PDB file of C-alpha atoms and ligand atoms in Angstrom:
ATOM      1  CA  UNK A   1     114.029  21.494 276.190  1.00  0.00           C
ATOM      2  CA  UNK A   2     115.474  24.613 276.959  1.00  0.00           C
ATOM      3  CA  UNK A   3     118.161  25.179 279.873  1.00  0.00           C
ATOM      4  CA  UNK A   4     116.255  27.893 281.450  1.00  0.00           C
ATOM      5  CA  UNK A   5     112.574  26.631 282.138  1.00  0.00           C
ATOM      6  CA  UNK A   6     109.519  28.737 281.519  1.00  0.00           C
ATOM      7  CA  UNK A   7     108.853  31.106 284.564  1.00  0.00           C
ATOM      8  CA  UNK A   8     105.447  30.020 285.819  1.00  0.00           C
ATOM      9  CA  UNK A   9     102.603  32.789 286.798  1.00  0.00           C
ATOM     10  CA  UNK A  10     101.546  32.170 290.201  1.00  0.00           C
ATOM     11  CA  UNK A  11      99.353  29.476 290.842  1.00  0.00           C
ATOM     12  CA  UNK A  12      95.492  29.969 291.066  1.00  0.00           C
ATOM     13  CA  UNK A  13      92.474  28.095 290.602  1.00  0.00           C
ATOM     14  CA  UNK A  14      90.580  29.072 287.678  1.00  0.00           C
ATOM     15  CA  UNK A  15      88.378  26.916 286.567  1.00  0.00           C
ATOM     16  CA  UNK A  16      85.168  28.926 286.205  1.00  0.00           C
ATOM     17  CA  UNK A  17      85.590  32.834 286.060  1.00  0.00           C
ATOM     18  CA  UNK A  18      82.497  34.415 286.583  1.00  0.00           C
ATOM     19  CA  UNK A  19      81.534  37.764 284.362  1.00  0.00           C
ATOM     20  CA  UNK A  20      79.944  40.486 286.895  1.00  0.00           C
ATOM     21  CA  UNK A  21      78.254  44.149 285.444  1.00  0.00           C
ATOM     22  CA  UNK A  22      79.450  46.119 287.676  1.00  0.00           C
ATOM     23  CA  UNK A  23      76.479  48.642 287.266  1.00  0.00           C
ATOM     24  CA  UNK A  24      74.232  45.917 289.269  1.00  0.00           C
ATOM     25  CA  UNK A  25      75.016  45.711 293.210  1.00  0.00           C
ATOM     26  CA  UNK A  26      72.738  43.174 293.577  1.00  0.00           C
ATOM     27  CA  UNK A  27      74.432  40.573 290.486  1.00  0.00           C
ATOM     28  CA  UNK A  28      78.167  42.278 292.803  1.00  0.00           C
ATOM     29  CA  UNK A  29      76.715  40.877 296.001  1.00  0.00           C
ATOM     30  CA  UNK A  30      75.428  37.019 294.130  1.00  0.00           C
ATOM     31  CA  UNK A  31      78.649  37.044 292.929  1.00  0.00           C
ATOM     32  CA  UNK A  32      80.767  37.405 296.164  1.00  0.00           C
ATOM     33  CA  UNK A  33      78.174  34.285 297.171  1.00  0.00           C
ATOM     34  CA  UNK A  34      78.908  32.175 293.992  1.00  0.00           C
ATOM     35  CA  UNK A  35      81.138  29.263 293.659  1.00  0.00           C
ATOM     36  CA  UNK A  36      82.965  30.538 291.193  1.00  0.00           C
ATOM     37  CA  UNK A  37      87.091  30.366 291.525  1.00  0.00           C
ATOM     38  CA  UNK A  38      87.156  33.959 290.007  1.00  0.00           C
ATOM     39  CA  UNK A  39      84.996  36.508 289.586  1.00  0.00           C
ATOM     40  CA  UNK A  40      85.557  39.359 287.339  1.00  0.00           C
ATOM     41  CA  UNK A  41      83.518  42.372 287.915  1.00  0.00           C
ATOM     42  CA  UNK A  42      83.495  44.523 284.661  1.00  0.00           C
ATOM     43  CA  UNK A  43      83.578  48.073 284.004  1.00  0.00           C
ATOM     44  CA  UNK A  44      83.475  47.501 279.963  1.00  0.00           C
ATOM     45  CA  UNK A  45      81.081  46.058 277.811  1.00  0.00           C
ATOM     46  CA  UNK A  46      78.765  44.913 280.095  1.00  0.00           C
ATOM     47  CA  UNK A  47      78.329  48.933 281.462  1.00  0.00           C
ATOM     48  CA  UNK A  48      76.755  51.288 279.203  1.00  0.00           C
ATOM     49  CA  UNK A  49      79.069  54.713 278.939  1.00  0.00           C
ATOM     50  CA  UNK A  50      76.919  56.712 280.683  1.00  0.00           C
ATOM     51  CA  UNK A  51      76.809  54.576 283.254  1.00  0.00           C
ATOM     52  CA  UNK A  52      81.013  53.823 283.800  1.00  0.00           C
ATOM     53  CA  UNK A  53      81.510  56.328 286.893  1.00  0.00           C
ATOM     54  CA  UNK A  54      78.660  54.599 288.744  1.00  0.00           C
ATOM     55  CA  UNK A  55      80.225  51.240 287.881  1.00  0.00           C
ATOM     56  CA  UNK A  56      83.696  52.029 288.956  1.00  0.00           C
ATOM     57  CA  UNK A  57      82.157  53.232 292.444  1.00  0.00           C
ATOM     58  CA  UNK A  58      80.313  50.384 293.046  1.00  0.00           C
ATOM     59  CA  UNK A  59      83.007  48.032 292.070  1.00  0.00           C
ATOM     60  CA  UNK A  60      85.207  49.644 294.663  1.00  0.00           C
ATOM     61  CA  UNK A  61      82.643  49.559 296.681  1.00  0.00           C
ATOM     62  CA  UNK A  62      82.203  45.485 296.193  1.00  0.00           C
ATOM     63  CA  UNK A  63      85.339  45.220 296.550  1.00  0.00           C
ATOM     64  CA  UNK A  64      86.422  46.705 299.772  1.00  0.00           C
ATOM     65  CA  UNK A  65      82.779  45.826 301.711  1.00  0.00           C
ATOM     66  CA  UNK A  66      82.205  42.447 300.616  1.00  0.00           C
ATOM     67  CA  UNK A  67      83.473  38.898 301.884  1.00  0.00           C
ATOM     68  CA  UNK A  68      84.568  37.283 298.522  1.00  0.00           C
ATOM     69  CA  UNK A  69      85.956  34.207 300.240  1.00  0.00           C
ATOM     70  CA  UNK A  70      88.481  32.669 298.802  1.00  0.00           C
ATOM     71  CA  UNK A  71      87.813  33.485 295.507  1.00  0.00           C
ATOM     72  CA  UNK A  72      90.417  35.494 293.105  1.00  0.00           C
ATOM     73  CA  UNK A  73      88.818  39.342 292.567  1.00  0.00           C
ATOM     74  CA  UNK A  74      89.220  40.951 289.137  1.00  0.00           C
ATOM     75  CA  UNK A  75      87.992  43.665 287.441  1.00  0.00           C
ATOM     76  CA  UNK A  76      87.698  44.136 283.663  1.00  0.00           C
ATOM     77  CA  UNK A  77      88.740  48.046 282.864  1.00  0.00           C
ATOM     78  CA  UNK A  78      87.764  49.484 279.656  1.00  0.00           C
ATOM     79  CA  UNK A  79      90.556  48.928 276.787  1.00  0.00           C
ATOM     80  CA  UNK A  80      93.577  50.913 276.435  1.00  0.00           C
ATOM     81  CA  UNK A  81      91.905  53.106 273.080  1.00  0.00           C
ATOM     82  CA  UNK A  82      88.937  54.709 275.763  1.00  0.00           C
ATOM     83  CA  UNK A  83      89.311  57.674 277.620  1.00  0.00           C
ATOM     84  CA  UNK A  84      87.759  55.780 280.667  1.00  0.00           C
ATOM     85  CA  UNK A  85      90.961  53.079 280.857  1.00  0.00           C
ATOM     86  CA  UNK A  86      93.121  55.907 282.404  1.00  0.00           C
ATOM     87  CA  UNK A  87      90.281  56.653 285.220  1.00  0.00           C
ATOM     88  CA  UNK A  88      89.531  53.077 285.784  1.00  0.00           C
ATOM     89  CA  UNK A  89      93.072  52.239 286.782  1.00  0.00           C
ATOM     90  CA  UNK A  90      93.902  55.521 289.159  1.00  0.00           C
ATOM     91  CA  UNK A  91      90.551  54.796 290.926  1.00  0.00           C
ATOM     92  CA  UNK A  92      90.550  51.510 291.271  1.00  0.00           C
ATOM     93  CA  UNK A  93      94.435  51.402 292.355  1.00  0.00           C
ATOM     94  CA  UNK A  94      93.928  54.180 294.647  1.00  0.00           C
ATOM     95  CA  UNK A  95      90.619  53.430 296.505  1.00  0.00           C
ATOM     96  CA  UNK A  96      90.064  49.121 296.152  1.00  0.00           C
ATOM     97  CA  UNK A  97      92.193  47.568 298.863  1.00  0.00           C
ATOM     98  CA  UNK A  98      94.471  44.887 298.967  1.00  0.00           C
ATOM     99  CA  UNK A  99      91.359  42.739 298.601  1.00  0.00           C
ATOM    100  CA  UNK A 100      91.609  43.224 294.707  1.00  0.00           C
ATOM    101  CA  UNK A 101      93.802  40.391 292.930  1.00  0.00           C
ATOM    102  CA  UNK A 102      93.857  41.300 289.431  1.00  0.00           C
ATOM    103  CA  UNK A 103      93.045  43.424 286.581  1.00  0.00           C
ATOM    104  CA  UNK A 104      91.774  42.399 283.287  1.00  0.00           C
ATOM    105  CA  UNK A 105      92.730  44.437 279.684  1.00  0.00           C
ATOM    106  CA  UNK A 106      90.452  43.620 277.012  1.00  0.00           C
ATOM    107  CA  UNK A 107      91.250  43.806 273.398  1.00  0.00           C
ATOM    108  CA  UNK A 108      95.016  44.111 273.594  1.00  0.00           C
ATOM    109  CA  UNK A 109      96.494  44.810 270.467  1.00  0.00           C
ATOM    110  CA  UNK A 110     100.197  44.950 271.056  1.00  0.00           C
ATOM    111  CA  UNK A 111     102.782  44.301 273.545  1.00  0.00           C
ATOM    112  CA  UNK A 112     102.412  47.955 274.907  1.00  0.00           C
ATOM    113  CA  UNK A 113      99.006  47.794 275.734  1.00  0.00           C
ATOM    114  CA  UNK A 114     100.259  45.887 278.581  1.00  0.00           C
ATOM    115  CA  UNK A 115     103.420  47.869 279.532  1.00  0.00           C
ATOM    116  CA  UNK A 116     101.130  51.115 279.992  1.00  0.00           C
ATOM    117  CA  UNK A 117      99.134  49.425 282.005  1.00  0.00           C
ATOM    118  CA  UNK A 118     102.316  47.702 284.230  1.00  0.00           C
ATOM    119  CA  UNK A 119     103.374  51.292 284.215  1.00  0.00           C
ATOM    120  CA  UNK A 120     100.482  52.741 285.483  1.00  0.00           C
ATOM    121  CA  UNK A 121      99.606  50.095 288.176  1.00  0.00           C
ATOM    122  CA  UNK A 122     103.236  50.409 289.361  1.00  0.00           C
ATOM    123  CA  UNK A 123     103.507  54.122 289.482  1.00  0.00           C
ATOM    124  CA  UNK A 124     100.030  53.735 291.882  1.00  0.00           C
ATOM    125  CA  UNK A 125     101.377  50.994 294.135  1.00  0.00           C
ATOM    126  CA  UNK A 126     104.529  52.585 294.941  1.00  0.00           C
ATOM    127  CA  UNK A 127     103.009  56.014 295.336  1.00  0.00           C
ATOM    128  CA  UNK A 128     100.325  54.144 297.514  1.00  0.00           C
ATOM    129  CA  UNK A 129     102.457  51.919 299.245  1.00  0.00           C
ATOM    130  CA  UNK A 130     100.220  49.188 298.120  1.00  0.00           C
ATOM    131  CA  UNK A 131     101.568  45.887 299.633  1.00  0.00           C
ATOM    132  CA  UNK A 132      99.852  43.287 297.214  1.00  0.00           C
ATOM    133  CA  UNK A 133     101.498  43.595 293.235  1.00  0.00           C
ATOM    134  CA  UNK A 134      98.210  43.372 291.262  1.00  0.00           C
ATOM    135  CA  UNK A 135      98.259  40.290 288.541  1.00  0.00           C
ATOM    136  CA  UNK A 136      97.054  40.783 284.474  1.00  0.00           C
ATOM    137  CA  UNK A 137      94.539  38.788 282.725  1.00  0.00           C
ATOM    138  CA  UNK A 138      94.516  39.688 279.042  1.00  0.00           C
ATOM    139  CA  UNK A 139      92.300  39.091 276.798  1.00  0.00           C
ATOM    140  CA  UNK A 140      92.927  38.242 273.208  1.00  0.00           C
ATOM    141  CA  UNK A 141      89.948  39.277 271.090  1.00  0.00           C
ATOM    142  CA  UNK A 142      91.389  41.088 268.267  1.00  0.00           C
ATOM    143  CA  UNK A 143      93.017  39.930 264.880  1.00  0.00           C
ATOM    144  CA  UNK A 144      95.685  42.004 265.936  1.00  0.00           C
ATOM    145  CA  UNK A 145      96.213  40.712 269.516  1.00  0.00           C
ATOM    146  CA  UNK A 146      96.209  37.425 268.128  1.00  0.00           C
ATOM    147  CA  UNK A 147      99.250  38.472 265.654  1.00  0.00           C
ATOM    148  CA  UNK A 148     100.962  39.912 268.364  1.00  0.00           C
ATOM    149  CA  UNK A 149     100.342  37.445 271.169  1.00  0.00           C
ATOM    150  CA  UNK A 150     103.769  36.469 271.987  1.00  0.00           C
ATOM    151  CA  UNK A 151     104.963  39.804 272.644  1.00  0.00           C
ATOM    152  CA  UNK A 152     101.572  40.738 274.429  1.00  0.00           C
ATOM    153  CA  UNK A 153     102.098  37.106 276.876  1.00  0.00           C
ATOM    154  CA  UNK A 154     105.982  38.370 277.504  1.00  0.00           C
ATOM    155  CA  UNK A 155     105.339  41.735 277.757  1.00  0.00           C
ATOM    156  CA  UNK A 156     104.689  41.809 282.032  1.00  0.00           C
ATOM    157  CA  UNK A 157     106.037  39.751 285.310  1.00  0.00           C
ATOM    158  CA  UNK A 158     102.435  40.760 285.988  1.00  0.00           C
ATOM    159  CA  UNK A 159     100.343  38.728 283.030  1.00  0.00           C
ATOM    160  CA  UNK A 160      98.934  35.531 284.507  1.00  0.00           C
ATOM    161  CA  UNK A 161      96.169  34.270 282.331  1.00  0.00           C
ATOM    162  CA  UNK A 162      95.588  34.598 278.489  1.00  0.00           C
ATOM    163  CA  UNK A 163      91.641  34.784 277.797  1.00  0.00           C
ATOM    164  CA  UNK A 164      89.724  34.090 274.570  1.00  0.00           C
ATOM    165  CA  UNK A 165      87.532  36.811 273.719  1.00  0.00           C
ATOM    166  CA  UNK A 166      85.084  35.182 271.072  1.00  0.00           C
ATOM    167  CA  UNK A 167      82.213  37.228 270.532  1.00  0.00           C
ATOM    168  CA  UNK A 168      84.911  40.449 269.683  1.00  0.00           C
ATOM    169  CA  UNK A 169      87.354  38.275 268.094  1.00  0.00           C
ATOM    170  CA  UNK A 170      84.629  37.056 265.616  1.00  0.00           C
ATOM    171  CA  UNK A 171      83.845  40.758 265.316  1.00  0.00           C
ATOM    172  CA  UNK A 172      87.252  41.785 264.128  1.00  0.00           C
ATOM    173  CA  UNK A 173      87.715  39.125 261.872  1.00  0.00           C
ATOM    174  CA  UNK A 174      84.688  40.096 260.201  1.00  0.00           C
ATOM    175  CA  UNK A 175      83.555  36.472 260.856  1.00  0.00           C
ATOM    176  CA  UNK A 176      79.951  35.804 259.427  1.00  0.00           C
ATOM    177  CA  UNK A 177      78.131  34.794 262.745  1.00  0.00           C
ATOM    178  CA  UNK A 178      76.690  36.635 265.493  1.00  0.00           C
ATOM    179  CA  UNK A 179      76.602  34.431 268.389  1.00  0.00           C
ATOM    180  CA  UNK A 180      78.846  34.434 271.348  1.00  0.00           C
ATOM    181  CA  UNK A 181      81.118  31.506 271.159  1.00  0.00           C
ATOM    182  CA  UNK A 182      79.657  27.968 269.786  1.00  0.00           C
ATOM    183  CA  UNK A 183      79.374  25.925 266.515  1.00  0.00           C
ATOM    184  CA  UNK A 184      77.774  27.564 263.730  1.00  0.00           C
ATOM    185  CA  UNK A 185      75.662  25.924 260.930  1.00  0.00           C
ATOM    186  CA  UNK A 186      77.759  26.485 257.974  1.00  0.00           C
ATOM    187  CA  UNK A 187      81.260  25.845 259.176  1.00  0.00           C
ATOM    188  CA  UNK A 188      80.383  22.259 258.271  1.00  0.00           C
ATOM    189  CA  UNK A 189      82.180  19.634 255.671  1.00  0.00           C
ATOM    190  CA  UNK A 190      80.030  16.998 253.707  1.00  0.00           C
ATOM    191  CA  UNK A 191      81.411  13.832 253.039  1.00  0.00           C
ATOM    192  CA  UNK A 192      81.498  12.645 249.236  1.00  0.00           C
ATOM    193  CA  UNK A 193      78.366  10.282 248.735  1.00  0.00           C
ATOM    194  CA  UNK A 194      78.474   6.953 249.899  1.00  0.00           C
ATOM    195  CA  UNK A 195      77.284   4.135 246.983  1.00  0.00           C
ATOM    196  CA  UNK A 196      73.649   4.931 247.604  1.00  0.00           C
ATOM    197  CA  UNK A 197      74.511   8.867 247.397  1.00  0.00           C
ATOM    198  CA  UNK A 198      74.339   9.259 251.168  1.00  0.00           C
ATOM    199  CA  UNK A 199      76.608  12.262 252.830  1.00  0.00           C
ATOM    200  CA  UNK A 200      77.546  13.237 256.182  1.00  0.00           C
ATOM    201  CA  UNK A 201      77.571  16.522 257.440  1.00  0.00           C
ATOM    202  CA  UNK A 202      80.200  17.177 259.880  1.00  0.00           C
ATOM    203  CA  UNK A 203      80.787  20.280 262.134  1.00  0.00           C
ATOM    204  CA  UNK A 204      83.715  21.704 262.311  1.00  0.00           C
ATOM    205  CA  UNK A 205      85.358  24.193 265.360  1.00  0.00           C
ATOM    206  CA  UNK A 206      85.422  27.359 263.625  1.00  0.00           C
ATOM    207  CA  UNK A 207      87.656  28.475 266.868  1.00  0.00           C
ATOM    208  CA  UNK A 208      90.208  26.017 267.136  1.00  0.00           C
ATOM    209  CA  UNK A 209      93.003  28.199 265.477  1.00  0.00           C
ATOM    210  CA  UNK A 210      92.469  30.612 267.770  1.00  0.00           C
ATOM    211  CA  UNK A 211      92.277  28.754 270.711  1.00  0.00           C
ATOM    212  CA  UNK A 212      95.134  26.428 269.724  1.00  0.00           C
ATOM    213  CA  UNK A 213      97.426  29.874 269.648  1.00  0.00           C
ATOM    214  CA  UNK A 214      96.303  31.167 272.439  1.00  0.00           C
ATOM    215  CA  UNK A 215      97.536  27.720 274.551  1.00  0.00           C
ATOM    216  CA  UNK A 216     100.428  27.423 272.594  1.00  0.00           C
ATOM    217  CA  UNK A 217     101.505  31.315 273.524  1.00  0.00           C
ATOM    218  CA  UNK A 218     100.179  30.772 277.354  1.00  0.00           C
ATOM    219  CA  UNK A 219     102.448  27.650 277.826  1.00  0.00           C
ATOM    220  CA  UNK A 220     104.971  28.928 276.687  1.00  0.00           C
ATOM    221  CA  UNK A 221     104.761  32.313 278.841  1.00  0.00           C
ATOM    222  CA  UNK A 222     104.148  30.179 281.948  1.00  0.00           C
ATOM    223  CA  UNK A 223     100.442  31.811 282.187  1.00  0.00           C
ATOM    224  CA  UNK A 224      96.830  30.037 282.060  1.00  0.00           C
ATOM    225  CA  UNK A 225      94.992  29.854 278.742  1.00  0.00           C
ATOM    226  CA  UNK A 226      91.176  30.413 279.709  1.00  0.00           C
ATOM    227  CA  UNK A 227      88.207  30.017 277.362  1.00  0.00           C
ATOM    228  CA  UNK A 228      86.103  33.094 277.111  1.00  0.00           C
ATOM    229  CA  UNK A 229      82.213  33.613 277.002  1.00  0.00           C
ATOM    230  CA  UNK A 230      79.310  31.026 275.625  1.00  0.00           C
ATOM    231  CA  UNK A 231      76.611  33.086 275.344  1.00  0.00           C
ATOM    232  CA  UNK A 232      73.722  30.745 275.275  1.00  0.00           C
ATOM    233  CA  UNK A 233      73.168  30.281 278.966  1.00  0.00           C
ATOM    234  CA  UNK A 234      69.801  27.903 278.406  1.00  0.00           C
ATOM    235  CA  UNK A 235      71.872  25.264 276.833  1.00  0.00           C
ATOM    236  CA  UNK A 236      73.848  23.745 279.515  1.00  0.00           C
ATOM    237  CA  UNK A 237      74.968  20.716 276.882  1.00  0.00           C
ATOM    238  CA  UNK A 238      76.379  23.477 274.374  1.00  0.00           C
ATOM    239  CA  UNK A 239      78.680  24.876 277.340  1.00  0.00           C
ATOM    240  CA  UNK A 240      79.574  21.259 278.138  1.00  0.00           C
ATOM    241  CA  UNK A 241      80.808  20.447 274.722  1.00  0.00           C
ATOM    242  CA  UNK A 242      82.764  24.170 274.423  1.00  0.00           C
ATOM    243  CA  UNK A 243      84.318  23.503 278.150  1.00  0.00           C
ATOM    244  CA  UNK A 244      85.553  20.001 277.271  1.00  0.00           C
ATOM    245  CA  UNK A 245      87.405  20.707 273.973  1.00  0.00           C
ATOM    246  CA  UNK A 246      89.029  23.724 275.519  1.00  0.00           C
ATOM    247  CA  UNK A 247      89.932  21.273 278.055  1.00  0.00           C
ATOM    248  CA  UNK A 248      91.117  18.861 275.931  1.00  0.00           C
ATOM    249  CA  UNK A 249      93.291  21.517 273.769  1.00  0.00           C
ATOM    250  CA  UNK A 250      94.933  22.540 277.063  1.00  0.00           C
ATOM    251  CA  UNK A 251      92.505  25.553 278.776  1.00  0.00           C
ATOM    252  CA  UNK A 252      92.336  26.008 282.353  1.00  0.00           C
ATOM    253  CA  UNK A 253      89.123  27.469 282.702  1.00  0.00           C
ATOM    254  CA  UNK A 254      85.768  28.867 280.818  1.00  0.00           C
ATOM    255  CA  UNK A 255      84.291  32.099 281.427  1.00  0.00           C
ATOM    256  CA  UNK A 256      80.877  32.037 283.094  1.00  0.00           C
ATOM    257  CA  UNK A 257      78.432  34.589 281.617  1.00  0.00           C
ATOM    258  CA  UNK A 258      75.522  33.403 284.107  1.00  0.00           C
ATOM    259  CA  UNK A 259      75.789  31.954 287.427  1.00  0.00           C
ATOM    260  CA  UNK A 260      74.070  28.375 286.230  1.00  0.00           C
ATOM    261  CA  UNK A 261      77.437  28.326 284.084  1.00  0.00           C
ATOM    262  CA  UNK A 262      79.648  28.125 287.510  1.00  0.00           C
ATOM    263  CA  UNK A 263      78.934  24.716 288.755  1.00  0.00           C
ATOM    264  CA  UNK A 264      79.738  23.846 285.296  1.00  0.00           C
ATOM    265  CA  UNK A 265      83.070  25.151 284.893  1.00  0.00           C
ATOM    266  CA  UNK A 266      84.316  23.956 288.019  1.00  0.00           C
ATOM    267  CA  UNK A 267      83.307  20.362 287.537  1.00  0.00           C
ATOM    268  CA  UNK A 268      84.480  20.349 284.033  1.00  0.00           C
ATOM    269  CA  UNK A 269      88.024  21.710 284.527  1.00  0.00           C
ATOM    270  CA  UNK A 270      88.528  19.038 287.060  1.00  0.00           C
ATOM    271  CA  UNK A 271      89.436  15.654 286.429  1.00  0.00           C
ATOM    272  CA  UNK A 272      87.416  13.154 286.537  1.00  0.00           C
ATOM    273  CA  UNK A 273      87.702  10.042 288.844  1.00  0.00           C
ATOM    274  CA  UNK A 274      87.962   8.059 285.775  1.00  0.00           C
ATOM    275  CA  UNK A 275      90.828  10.701 284.221  1.00  0.00           C
ATOM    276  CA  UNK A 276      92.768  10.408 287.573  1.00  0.00           C
ATOM    277  CA  UNK A 277      92.818   6.538 288.265  1.00  0.00           C
ATOM    278  CA  UNK A 278      94.154   6.090 284.765  1.00  0.00           C
ATOM    279  CA  UNK A 279      96.816   8.695 284.808  1.00  0.00           C
ATOM    280  CA  UNK A 280      97.369   6.476 288.587  1.00  0.00           C
ATOM    281  CA  UNK A 281      97.548   3.406 286.938  1.00  0.00           C
ATOM    282  CA  UNK A 282     100.076   4.896 284.032  1.00  0.00           C
ATOM    283  CA  UNK A 283     102.428   5.858 286.645  1.00  0.00           C
ATOM    284  CA  UNK A 284     102.908   2.808 288.863  1.00  0.00           C
ATOM    285  CA  UNK A 285     102.893   0.876 285.478  1.00  0.00           C
ATOM    286  CA  UNK A 286     106.074   3.236 284.308  1.00  0.00           C
ATOM    287  CA  UNK A 287     107.704   2.840 287.750  1.00  0.00           C
ATOM    288  CA  UNK A 288     107.511  -0.917 287.413  1.00  0.00           C
ATOM    289  CA  UNK A 289     108.897  -0.414 283.938  1.00  0.00           C
ATOM    290  CA  UNK A 290     111.613   1.782 284.879  1.00  0.00           C
ATOM    291  CA  UNK A 291     113.216  -0.555 287.855  1.00  0.00           C
ATOM    292  CA  UNK A 292     113.032  -2.883 284.951  1.00  0.00           C
ATOM    293  CA  UNK A 293     115.480  -0.821 283.472  1.00  0.00           C
ATOM    294  CA  UNK A 294     112.623  -0.614 280.197  1.00  0.00           C
ATOM    295  CA  UNK A 295     111.804   2.812 279.148  1.00  0.00           C
ATOM    296  CA  UNK A 296     108.132   1.938 277.672  1.00  0.00           C
ATOM    297  CA  UNK A 297     105.432  -1.043 278.458  1.00  0.00           C
ATOM    298  CA  UNK A 298     102.042  -1.808 277.145  1.00  0.00           C
ATOM    299  CA  UNK A 299      99.285  -0.939 279.518  1.00  0.00           C
ATOM    300  CA  UNK A 300      95.793  -2.414 278.357  1.00  0.00           C
ATOM    301  CA  UNK A 301      96.708  -3.136 275.193  1.00  0.00           C
ATOM    302  CA  UNK A 302      98.733   0.539 274.436  1.00  0.00           C
ATOM    303  CA  UNK A 303     102.125   1.560 274.287  1.00  0.00           C
ATOM    304  CA  UNK A 304     102.701   4.028 277.252  1.00  0.00           C
ATOM    305  CA  UNK A 305     106.296   5.796 277.892  1.00  0.00           C
ATOM    306  CA  UNK A 306     108.795   8.558 279.220  1.00  0.00           C
ATOM    307  CA  UNK A 307     105.921  11.593 277.675  1.00  0.00           C
ATOM    308  CA  UNK A 308     103.043   9.282 279.370  1.00  0.00           C
ATOM    309  CA  UNK A 309     104.567   9.875 283.046  1.00  0.00           C
ATOM    310  CA  UNK A 310     104.851  13.571 282.438  1.00  0.00           C
ATOM    311  CA  UNK A 311     101.118  13.537 280.922  1.00  0.00           C
ATOM    312  CA  UNK A 312      99.703  11.683 283.677  1.00  0.00           C
ATOM    313  CA  UNK A 313     101.429  14.090 286.310  1.00  0.00           C
ATOM    314  CA  UNK A 314      99.666  17.123 284.860  1.00  0.00           C
ATOM    315  CA  UNK A 315      96.889  15.602 285.478  1.00  0.00           C
ATOM    316  CA  UNK A 316      97.996  14.687 289.120  1.00  0.00           C
ATOM    317  CA  UNK A 317      99.382  18.105 289.599  1.00  0.00           C
ATOM    318  CA  UNK A 318      95.767  19.589 288.711  1.00  0.00           C
ATOM    319  CA  UNK A 319      94.251  17.221 291.225  1.00  0.00           C
ATOM    320  CA  UNK A 320      96.884  18.518 294.004  1.00  0.00           C
ATOM    321  CA  UNK A 321      96.359  22.102 293.244  1.00  0.00           C
ATOM    322  CA  UNK A 322      92.195  21.204 294.219  1.00  0.00           C
ATOM    323  CA  UNK A 323      93.060  19.602 296.797  1.00  0.00           C
ATOM    324  CA  UNK A 324      94.165  22.729 298.518  1.00  0.00           C
ATOM    325  CA  UNK A 325      91.063  24.203 297.887  1.00  0.00           C
TER     326      UNK A 325
HETATM  327  C1  GLV B 401      84.664  38.907 275.568  1.00  0.00           C
HETATM  328  O1  GLV B 401      84.804  39.861 275.823  1.00  0.00           O
HETATM  329  C2  GLV B 401      84.083  38.764 274.033  1.00  0.00           C
HETATM  330  O2  GLV B 401      84.305  39.677 273.169  1.00  0.00           O
HETATM  331  O3  GLV B 401      84.156  37.626 274.105  1.00  0.00           O
HETATM  332 MG1   MG B 402      85.154  41.558 274.552  1.00  0.00          MG
END
């Protein structure tokens, strides 16, 4: 471990992140009442080009007029390759009140995309004497974005989280799929035949590389890695599987593209009783071991050592963060 520690982004609970179309005032009102940890009011892909101006106004009104409770409030603006982006930033930063916590930038390709947004925000915050510095959520959803992810992750002190935009990523990569996240029946491995000629089909996770890359970049820059959308909102089991595998790999939360996915995200990214009990037992056993001058011991027939303390502490730290809710 290096002498200088990784500087951590401001701590936020980010288990569920609800996407809300900025053009629909009824959805905006419902989002304010939801149990989502973070809501992002969308000015990008959920809003048709002809509706961008109206959506921008609705989003600003919603931020200023609705009671967002304990939620983190974010707005997904349009990408830097559109002519909507500057207007999104200027109108939002000039007119939305201090309840605005984060701006989400989609399709981040290069670190300069983040620099441009940072520059605009800094100028407007100074000009308008805004008290709260807005933070950034960055969506990694292009081949180029994934290539440049380290520079992107380190491009601004405002960066808080990296998100996996699975649908745009698939499009950018020209992957053979039209679904939003989830497994693909053609992404499988067929085992060799056994003595009776039987073969097994094992489904693979076609998103594994991208998610791991995002987690590595996020963690090495002190940011939160967040898994993106799962489009089939009538398949809670599918959502669970996707969320769990992201959580196992280190993600702190997942998008909800439908209100029914919020409770799932909150549940699946909160450590379970079983996990917490196990983590506490590891810490207790290691405390005893250390008093006896031992660095490693057996617990339930398995080796635990000083790294086990660090693993257990990560879990307990998450529990403590959630207790503060
Ligand atoms: C999200 O923006 C996605 O493209 O999946
Ligand atoms: Mg996208």
